[in-house]
Structures are given as structure tokens and as C-alpha cells.
Short mmCIF file of C-alpha atoms in Angstrom, two decimals:
data_model
loop_
_atom_site.label_atom_id
_atom_site.label_comp_id
_atom_site.label_asym_id
_atom_site.label_seq_id
_atom_site.Cartn_x
_atom_site.Cartn_y
_atom_site.Cartn_z
CA UNK D 29 -19.81 172.06 16.60
CA UNK D 30 -23.08 170.42 15.62
CA UNK D 31 -26.02 170.88 17.96
CA UNK D 32 -28.90 168.41 18.33
CA UNK D 33 -32.12 169.88 19.73
CA UNK D 34 -33.57 167.00 21.77
CA UNK D 35 -36.65 168.87 23.04
CA UNK D 36 -40.04 168.01 21.53
CA UNK D 37 -42.25 170.93 20.48
CA UNK D 38 -44.61 172.29 23.13
CA UNK D 39 -48.05 173.47 22.02
CA UNK D 40 -51.72 172.92 22.85
CA UNK D 41 -51.78 169.50 21.14
CA UNK D 42 -48.57 168.20 22.77
CA UNK D 43 -49.38 164.93 24.58
CA UNK D 44 -49.43 164.96 28.38
CA UNK D 45 -49.70 162.28 31.03
CA UNK D 46 -53.41 161.43 31.50
CA UNK D 47 -54.88 163.87 34.01
CA UNK D 48 -51.97 166.29 33.72
CA UNK D 49 -52.36 169.93 32.66
CA UNK D 50 -51.86 170.47 28.93
CA UNK D 51 -50.21 173.56 27.49
CA UNK D 52 -52.49 176.52 26.88
CA UNK D 53 -51.81 180.16 26.07
CA UNK D 54 -53.88 183.32 26.09
CA UNK D 55 -52.91 186.81 25.00
CA UNK D 56 -52.89 189.39 27.78
CA UNK D 57 -51.91 192.16 25.35
CA UNK D 58 -51.56 192.38 21.59
CA UNK D 59 -49.80 194.84 19.34
CA UNK D 60 -52.14 197.54 18.12
CA UNK D 61 -53.06 201.19 18.66
CA UNK D 62 -51.84 202.13 22.11
CA UNK D 63 -50.06 198.81 22.73
CA UNK D 64 -46.51 198.24 21.44
CA UNK D 65 -46.09 194.57 22.51
CA UNK D 66 -47.54 191.08 22.47
CA UNK D 67 -47.68 189.54 25.96
CA UNK D 68 -49.12 186.13 26.74
CA UNK D 69 -49.97 184.03 29.78
CA UNK D 70 -49.24 180.31 29.63
CA UNK D 71 -50.57 177.41 31.70
CA UNK D 72 -48.92 174.01 31.70
CA UNK D 73 -47.79 171.13 33.83
CA UNK D 74 -44.03 171.34 34.41
CA UNK D 75 -43.93 167.78 33.00
CA UNK D 76 -44.97 168.90 29.49
CA UNK D 77 -42.28 168.39 26.87
CA UNK D 78 -38.67 167.64 27.83
CA UNK D 79 -38.41 168.10 31.57
CA UNK D 80 -36.42 167.42 34.72
CA UNK D 81 -38.21 165.88 37.68
CA UNK D 82 -37.45 167.28 41.11
CA UNK D 83 -37.08 164.97 44.12
CA UNK D 84 -40.30 166.64 45.32
CA UNK D 85 -42.14 164.82 42.50
CA UNK D 86 -41.58 161.40 44.07
CA UNK D 87 -40.59 162.25 47.66
CA UNK D 88 -42.93 164.20 49.95
CA UNK D 89 -39.95 165.79 51.69
CA UNK D 90 -37.80 166.11 48.57
CA UNK D 91 -36.27 169.28 47.15
CA UNK D 92 -38.13 171.46 44.67
CA UNK D 93 -36.48 171.73 41.27
CA UNK D 94 -35.20 175.26 41.96
CA UNK D 95 -33.11 173.92 44.85
CA UNK D 96 -31.47 171.12 42.86
CA UNK D 97 -27.81 171.59 41.92
CA UNK D 98 -27.28 172.13 38.19
CA UNK D 99 -24.07 170.16 37.67
CA UNK D 100 -25.83 166.90 36.72
CA UNK D 101 -27.66 168.64 33.85
CA UNK D 102 -24.53 169.86 32.08
CA UNK D 103 -21.56 167.90 30.78
CA UNK D 104 -20.39 164.70 29.06
CA UNK D 105 -23.20 162.34 28.13
CA UNK D 106 -23.74 159.06 26.29
CA UNK D 107 -26.75 158.28 24.11
CA UNK D 108 -27.52 154.54 24.07
CA UNK D 109 -30.07 152.99 21.71
CA UNK D 110 -32.53 150.43 23.09
CA UNK D 111 -35.15 150.87 20.36
CA UNK D 112 -37.84 148.20 20.41
CA UNK D 113 -36.65 146.80 23.75
CA UNK D 114 -40.20 146.15 24.95
CA UNK D 115 -41.91 147.54 28.05
CA UNK D 116 -38.74 147.81 30.17
CA UNK D 117 -35.14 148.78 29.45
CA UNK D 118 -33.17 146.00 31.10
CA UNK D 119 -29.40 145.81 31.73
CA UNK D 120 -28.85 143.56 28.71
CA UNK D 121 -30.31 146.25 26.40
CA UNK D 122 -27.52 148.65 27.40
CA UNK D 123 -24.68 146.15 27.85
CA UNK D 124 -23.14 146.94 24.43
CA UNK D 125 -22.43 150.57 25.39
CA UNK D 126 -21.47 150.65 29.08
CA UNK D 127 -17.68 150.89 28.78
CA UNK D 128 -16.04 153.98 30.34
CA UNK D 129 -19.39 155.67 30.94
CA UNK D 130 -19.67 159.43 31.38
CA UNK D 131 -21.85 160.60 34.31
CA UNK D 132 -24.93 161.09 32.13
CA UNK D 133 -26.79 158.46 30.08
CA UNK D 134 -29.74 159.09 27.75
CA UNK D 135 -31.59 156.04 26.42
CA UNK D 136 -33.49 156.08 23.15
CA UNK D 137 -36.41 153.62 23.16
CA UNK D 138 -38.47 154.92 20.21
CA UNK D 139 -37.73 154.73 16.52
CA UNK D 140 -39.98 157.79 16.24
CA UNK D 141 -41.30 159.40 19.40
CA UNK D 142 -45.12 159.64 19.33
CA UNK D 143 -45.99 163.34 19.36
CA UNK D 144 -49.68 163.14 18.42
CA UNK D 145 -50.84 161.02 21.38
CA UNK D 146 -49.86 159.82 24.83
CA UNK D 147 -48.32 156.34 24.73
CA UNK D 148 -50.08 154.25 27.38
CA UNK D 149 -47.54 151.48 26.71
CA UNK D 150 -44.50 153.76 27.04
CA UNK D 151 -41.19 151.95 27.51
CA UNK D 152 -39.62 152.60 30.92
CA UNK D 153 -36.55 151.67 32.95
CA UNK D 154 -36.41 148.46 34.96
CA UNK D 155 -35.25 149.47 38.45
CA UNK D 156 -32.28 147.10 38.25
CA UNK D 157 -31.08 149.03 35.19
CA UNK D 158 -31.13 152.26 37.19
CA UNK D 159 -29.23 150.52 40.00
CA UNK D 160 -26.60 149.28 37.55
CA UNK D 161 -26.11 152.73 36.01
CA UNK D 162 -25.78 154.26 39.48
CA UNK D 163 -23.20 151.59 40.39
CA UNK D 164 -21.24 152.64 37.28
CA UNK D 165 -21.10 156.26 38.45
CA UNK D 166 -23.96 157.69 36.41
CA UNK D 167 -25.47 160.84 37.97
CA UNK D 168 -28.27 161.56 35.49
CA UNK D 169 -30.44 159.29 33.38
CA UNK D 170 -32.78 160.33 30.59
CA UNK D 171 -35.28 158.69 28.28
CA UNK D 172 -37.34 159.69 25.25
CA UNK D 173 -40.57 158.31 26.73
CA UNK D 174 -42.78 160.28 29.12
CA UNK D 175 -41.63 158.45 32.25
CA UNK D 176 -38.91 156.20 33.62
CA UNK D 177 -41.73 154.08 35.10
CA UNK D 178 -44.62 152.37 33.29
CA UNK D 179 -47.61 154.67 32.80
CA UNK D 180 -49.85 152.52 34.99
CA UNK D 181 -47.34 152.08 37.85
CA UNK D 182 -48.52 153.04 41.35
CA UNK D 183 -45.23 152.19 43.06
CA UNK D 184 -42.85 154.11 40.73
CA UNK D 185 -40.01 151.69 41.40
CA UNK D 186 -37.51 153.43 39.12
CA UNK D 187 -38.35 156.86 40.54
CA UNK D 188 -37.83 155.43 44.01
CA UNK D 189 -34.50 154.01 42.89
CA UNK D 190 -33.27 157.41 41.69
CA UNK D 191 -34.52 158.90 44.98
CA UNK D 192 -32.53 156.37 46.97
CA UNK D 193 -29.41 156.65 44.80
CA UNK D 194 -29.51 160.45 44.40
CA UNK D 195 -29.77 160.48 40.59
CA UNK D 196 -31.29 163.22 38.45
CA UNK D 197 -33.67 162.43 35.61
CA UNK D 198 -34.80 163.83 32.27
CA UNK D 199 -37.96 162.54 30.60
CA UNK D 200 -39.72 163.03 27.27
CA UNK D 201 -36.55 163.84 25.33
CA UNK D 202 -36.60 163.73 21.53
CA UNK D 203 -33.84 161.40 20.38
CA UNK D 204 -35.25 160.33 16.99
CA UNK D 205 -32.30 161.55 14.94
CA UNK D 206 -29.47 161.24 17.46
CA UNK D 207 -26.81 158.60 16.68
CA UNK D 208 -25.57 156.44 19.51
CA UNK D 209 -22.41 157.92 21.01
CA UNK D 210 -20.93 160.54 23.31
CA UNK D 211 -21.93 164.22 23.46
CA UNK D 212 -22.09 167.23 25.74
CA UNK D 213 -25.53 167.56 27.36
CA UNK D 214 -27.04 170.94 28.20
CA UNK D 215 -30.50 170.67 29.82
CA UNK D 216 -30.88 173.23 32.58
CA UNK D 217 -34.12 173.39 34.58
CA UNK D 218 -35.69 176.71 35.51
CA UNK D 219 -35.24 177.99 39.07
CA UNK D 220 -38.83 177.24 40.06
CA UNK D 221 -38.57 177.44 43.84
CA UNK D 222 -41.65 175.37 44.73
CA UNK D 223 -42.16 173.16 41.66
CA UNK D 224 -42.04 169.37 41.31
CA UNK D 225 -40.40 169.57 37.86
CA UNK D 226 -39.23 172.03 35.22
CA UNK D 227 -39.30 172.18 31.45
CA UNK D 228 -35.81 172.12 29.94
CA UNK D 229 -34.51 173.09 26.52
CA UNK D 230 -32.37 170.01 26.13
CA UNK D 231 -29.58 170.00 23.55
CA UNK D 232 -26.62 167.80 22.73
CA UNK D 233 -23.40 169.23 21.35
CA UNK D 234 -20.80 167.17 19.58
CA UNK D 235 -17.57 166.82 21.53
#
């Protein structure tokens, strides 16, 4: 079965949210006389690349990502295209693809995801869209932009909607080459017991 890798590359030049910690790597040991291995130390925000937010990210008393159940991150999924929809994905942008929804919905907003810069005008979810998806039984939403809320938002209305409705979220997916349709999603977060998010290696497998 065909596999789509929907995780953008992570490296020192990978864009990060302004003020967030970029990826960096130093070598603690290198192969040479007396040393048989390469070993590195990496520093990064858990929001670099494709990642799952924990409730702790948007709720002071929320669970860390290592305590979040994994079932939402694995299983049937629909990719819906809303390319060029403007600053917010609204219900009408998804209306063509909402029949018999699986519990996971990934929305593609970019024709080509910007990987050389942070997009200050990133497309995000309108909170009423998140509400509608939750009403339809969706347990996880994902997007190929860096956030489900506008980059300049201080109220994080869509994050607060997923908090209230108990949804899980994936951000910064790479959906450039993924046709609209149904797949199996595999995007498991690491068991980081105190973290507000986790990188995921997100893939889609044809059904």
C-alpha cells in the first residue's frame, strides 16, 4: 500500500513560530580513534515540524502530551482541500467533502507549503468550522499551516474550541502532494511526560 510522508523536513533552517526555539544540533561524540559512534544532542521546540499539541499548550491545567491517549492519532482519516481559502477555513470550504466523515480530518490550505520562511499570514481554522467538525464526530483535526489559529491571535479561539470539545490537533503537516480522499493516518506523539507538544512522524497509508 502506498505511503505518503506528510512530515516536513526538520533542520536548522526549518521555519518556527516567531520567538520559538529553532532546531539545533551539536555532536557530543564523533567516530574516530577511540570512539566507535556518532552521538548528538538536539535542541528544539516541540512545535517544530509536524507536531501534536497537548492540552497543556492551551490550558494551564491540561494534560501533557505524554498523558494523552493515542487512539485519535491512528486510524481512518479524510484529507480535504481548501487551498486558497483565505485567512480562515470556514464551513463552506469543507462542505463538498463532509459526507460520512471518518473521525480524523486533515485540511490542506497551501498549494505548496512554505518551508523557507514562517508565514505570518498563515491560514487557520475559523472556530465555527472546528465546532461543525466536532458535531460531525471528528476527534482529530489537522492542517498544513503552523497553527489552527491566526499567527497574531491572542485569544486562540480555535485552540479553545478543541479544548472545550476534547479534540486532538496536528499542525504543520506537509500535504502538498496528497490527493483529496480517505486514508489511514499514523501520527503518534512521543511520550514526553511534561511537554506541551510533541513532534510526530506523520504518514498516510492508502486504504
